[in-house]
Coordinates of C-alpha atoms in Angstrom, one line a residue:
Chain A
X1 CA 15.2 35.0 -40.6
X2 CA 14.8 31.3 -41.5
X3 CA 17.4 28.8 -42.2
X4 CA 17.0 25.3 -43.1
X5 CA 19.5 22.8 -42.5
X6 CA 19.6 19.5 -44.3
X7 CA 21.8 16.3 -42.4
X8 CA 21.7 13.8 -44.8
X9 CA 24.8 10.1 -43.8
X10 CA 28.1 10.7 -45.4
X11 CA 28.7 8.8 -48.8
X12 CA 29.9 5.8 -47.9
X13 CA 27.7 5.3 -44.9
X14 CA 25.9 2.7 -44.5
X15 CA 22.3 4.2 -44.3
X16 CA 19.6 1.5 -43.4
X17 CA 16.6 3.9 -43.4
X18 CA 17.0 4.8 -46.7
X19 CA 17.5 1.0 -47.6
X20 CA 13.9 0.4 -45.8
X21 CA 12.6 3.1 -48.1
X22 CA 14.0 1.4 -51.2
X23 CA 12.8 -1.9 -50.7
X24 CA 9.2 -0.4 -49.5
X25 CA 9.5 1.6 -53.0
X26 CA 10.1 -1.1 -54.9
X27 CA 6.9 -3.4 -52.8
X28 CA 4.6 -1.0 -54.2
X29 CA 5.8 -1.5 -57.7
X30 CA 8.0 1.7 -58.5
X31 CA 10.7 0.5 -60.4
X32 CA 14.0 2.2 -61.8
X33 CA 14.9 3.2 -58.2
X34 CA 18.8 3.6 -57.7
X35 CA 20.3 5.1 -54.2
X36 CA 17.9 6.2 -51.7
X37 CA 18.9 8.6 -48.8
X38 CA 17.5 9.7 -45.7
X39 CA 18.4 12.6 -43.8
X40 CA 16.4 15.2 -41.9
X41 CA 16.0 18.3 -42.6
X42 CA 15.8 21.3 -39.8
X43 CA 13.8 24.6 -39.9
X44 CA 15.1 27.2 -37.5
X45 CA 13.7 30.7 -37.1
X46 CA 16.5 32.8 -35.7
X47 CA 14.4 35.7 -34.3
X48 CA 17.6 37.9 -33.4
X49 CA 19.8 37.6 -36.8
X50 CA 18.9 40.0 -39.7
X51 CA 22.4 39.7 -41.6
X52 CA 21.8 36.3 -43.7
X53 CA 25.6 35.6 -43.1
X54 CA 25.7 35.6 -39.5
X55 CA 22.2 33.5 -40.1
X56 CA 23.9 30.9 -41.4
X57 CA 26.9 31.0 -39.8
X58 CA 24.7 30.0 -36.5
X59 CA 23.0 27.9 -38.0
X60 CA 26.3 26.4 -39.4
X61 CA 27.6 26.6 -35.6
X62 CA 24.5 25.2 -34.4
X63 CA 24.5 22.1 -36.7
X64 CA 28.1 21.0 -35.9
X65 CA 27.5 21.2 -32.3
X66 CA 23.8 19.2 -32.0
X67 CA 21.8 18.8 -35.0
X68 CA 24.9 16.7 -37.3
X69 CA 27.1 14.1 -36.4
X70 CA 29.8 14.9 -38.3
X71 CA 31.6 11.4 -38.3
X72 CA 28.8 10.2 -40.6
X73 CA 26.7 12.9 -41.4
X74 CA 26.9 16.4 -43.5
X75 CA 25.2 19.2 -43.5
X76 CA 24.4 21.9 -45.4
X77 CA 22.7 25.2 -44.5
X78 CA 20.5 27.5 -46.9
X79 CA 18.1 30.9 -45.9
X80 CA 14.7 29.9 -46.5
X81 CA 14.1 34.0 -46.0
Chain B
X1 CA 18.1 12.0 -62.0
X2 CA 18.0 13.0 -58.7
X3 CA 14.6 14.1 -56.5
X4 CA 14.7 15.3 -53.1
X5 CA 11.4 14.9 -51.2
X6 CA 10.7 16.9 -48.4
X7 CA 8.2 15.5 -45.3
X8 CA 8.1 18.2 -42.6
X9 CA 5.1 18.5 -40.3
X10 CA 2.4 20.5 -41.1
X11 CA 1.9 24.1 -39.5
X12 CA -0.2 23.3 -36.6
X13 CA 0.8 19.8 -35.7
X14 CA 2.4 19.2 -32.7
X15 CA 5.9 18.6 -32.8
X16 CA 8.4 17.1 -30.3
X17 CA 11.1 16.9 -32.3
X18 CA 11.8 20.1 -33.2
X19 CA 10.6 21.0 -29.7
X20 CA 13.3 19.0 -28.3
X21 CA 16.2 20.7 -30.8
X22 CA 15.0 23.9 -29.6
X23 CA 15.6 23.0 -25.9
X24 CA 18.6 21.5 -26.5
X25 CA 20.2 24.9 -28.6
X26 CA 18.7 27.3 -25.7
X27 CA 20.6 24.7 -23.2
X28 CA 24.0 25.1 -25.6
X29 CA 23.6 29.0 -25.3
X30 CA 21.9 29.6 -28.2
X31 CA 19.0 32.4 -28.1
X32 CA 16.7 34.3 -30.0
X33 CA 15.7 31.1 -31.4
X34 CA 12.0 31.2 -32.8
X35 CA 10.1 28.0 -34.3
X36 CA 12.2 24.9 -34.4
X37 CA 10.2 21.9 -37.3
X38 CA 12.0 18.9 -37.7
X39 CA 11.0 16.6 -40.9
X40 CA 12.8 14.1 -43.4
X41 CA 15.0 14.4 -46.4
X42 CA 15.0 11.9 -48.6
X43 CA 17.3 11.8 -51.9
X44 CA 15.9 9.2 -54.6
X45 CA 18.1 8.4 -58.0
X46 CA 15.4 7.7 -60.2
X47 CA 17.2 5.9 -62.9
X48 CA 14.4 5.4 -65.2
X49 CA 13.0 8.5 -65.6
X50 CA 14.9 11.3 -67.8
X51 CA 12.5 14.0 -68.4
X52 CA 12.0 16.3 -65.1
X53 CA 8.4 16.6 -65.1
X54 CA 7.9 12.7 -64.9
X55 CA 10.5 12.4 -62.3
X56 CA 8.7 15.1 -60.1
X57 CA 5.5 12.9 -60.9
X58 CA 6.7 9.5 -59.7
X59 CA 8.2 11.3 -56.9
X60 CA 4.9 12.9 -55.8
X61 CA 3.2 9.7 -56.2
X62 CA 6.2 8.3 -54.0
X63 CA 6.0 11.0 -50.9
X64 CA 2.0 10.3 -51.2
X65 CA 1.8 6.8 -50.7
X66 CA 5.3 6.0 -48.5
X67 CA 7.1 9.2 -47.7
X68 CA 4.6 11.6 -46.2
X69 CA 1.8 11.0 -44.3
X70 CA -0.3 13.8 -45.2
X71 CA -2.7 13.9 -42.4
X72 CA 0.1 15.1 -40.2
X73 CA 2.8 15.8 -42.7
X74 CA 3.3 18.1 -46.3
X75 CA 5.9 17.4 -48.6
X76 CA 7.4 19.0 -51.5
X77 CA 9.8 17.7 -54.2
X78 CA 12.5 19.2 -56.3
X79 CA 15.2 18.0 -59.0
X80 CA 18.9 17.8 -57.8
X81 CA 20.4 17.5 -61.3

């Protein structure tokens, strides 16, 4: 089964990357830009989990204990299938 | 309106990353754990554009020329509302 977790900075945090990609945006003339956020986004194939449920509640498990930082990130998970 | 972009690394392209998140779950006790890819998210509020199919556009044209770089990476965009 395959579940994708996105980790994108907590509203409110700062996020410095996704400034760089605004102001690179706007240098090649796209204009009308607002906020820009970066995260990452994580594909895991979890070979032994058939029950989408328990999927993502490892996945969930998995991304509060190494792929988030949960004092300024989220996450979210989702089954890709 | 809100795009997301997504820059992960194309099937066949080495990658660390995801290589090293995989380690680092097996080390934490996780198993059964297939592929691991690691790419970017990136959440743009295009405030110009109203009509979906123009926002996808300038997002596309956006991953192609800064996001993504497609000799190594694939992206893919979407509408958040």
């Amino acid at each position: 089964m395959r579940i994708r977790v996105h980790v994108t900075p907590r509203r409110g945090v700062l996020d410095p990357q996704g400034q760089a990609v605004a102001h690179g945006l706007s240098n090649l003339g796209f204009s009308g830009l607002g906020e820009v956020r970066v995260g990452k986004v994580v594909d895991l194939e979890l070979t032994s989990e058939s029950d989408p449920e328990a999927a993502l509640a490892t996945a969930r498990k998995m991304a509060s204990q190494l792929l988030a930082n949960e004092v300024v990130e989220d996450f979210s998970v989702e089954v890709l299938g």
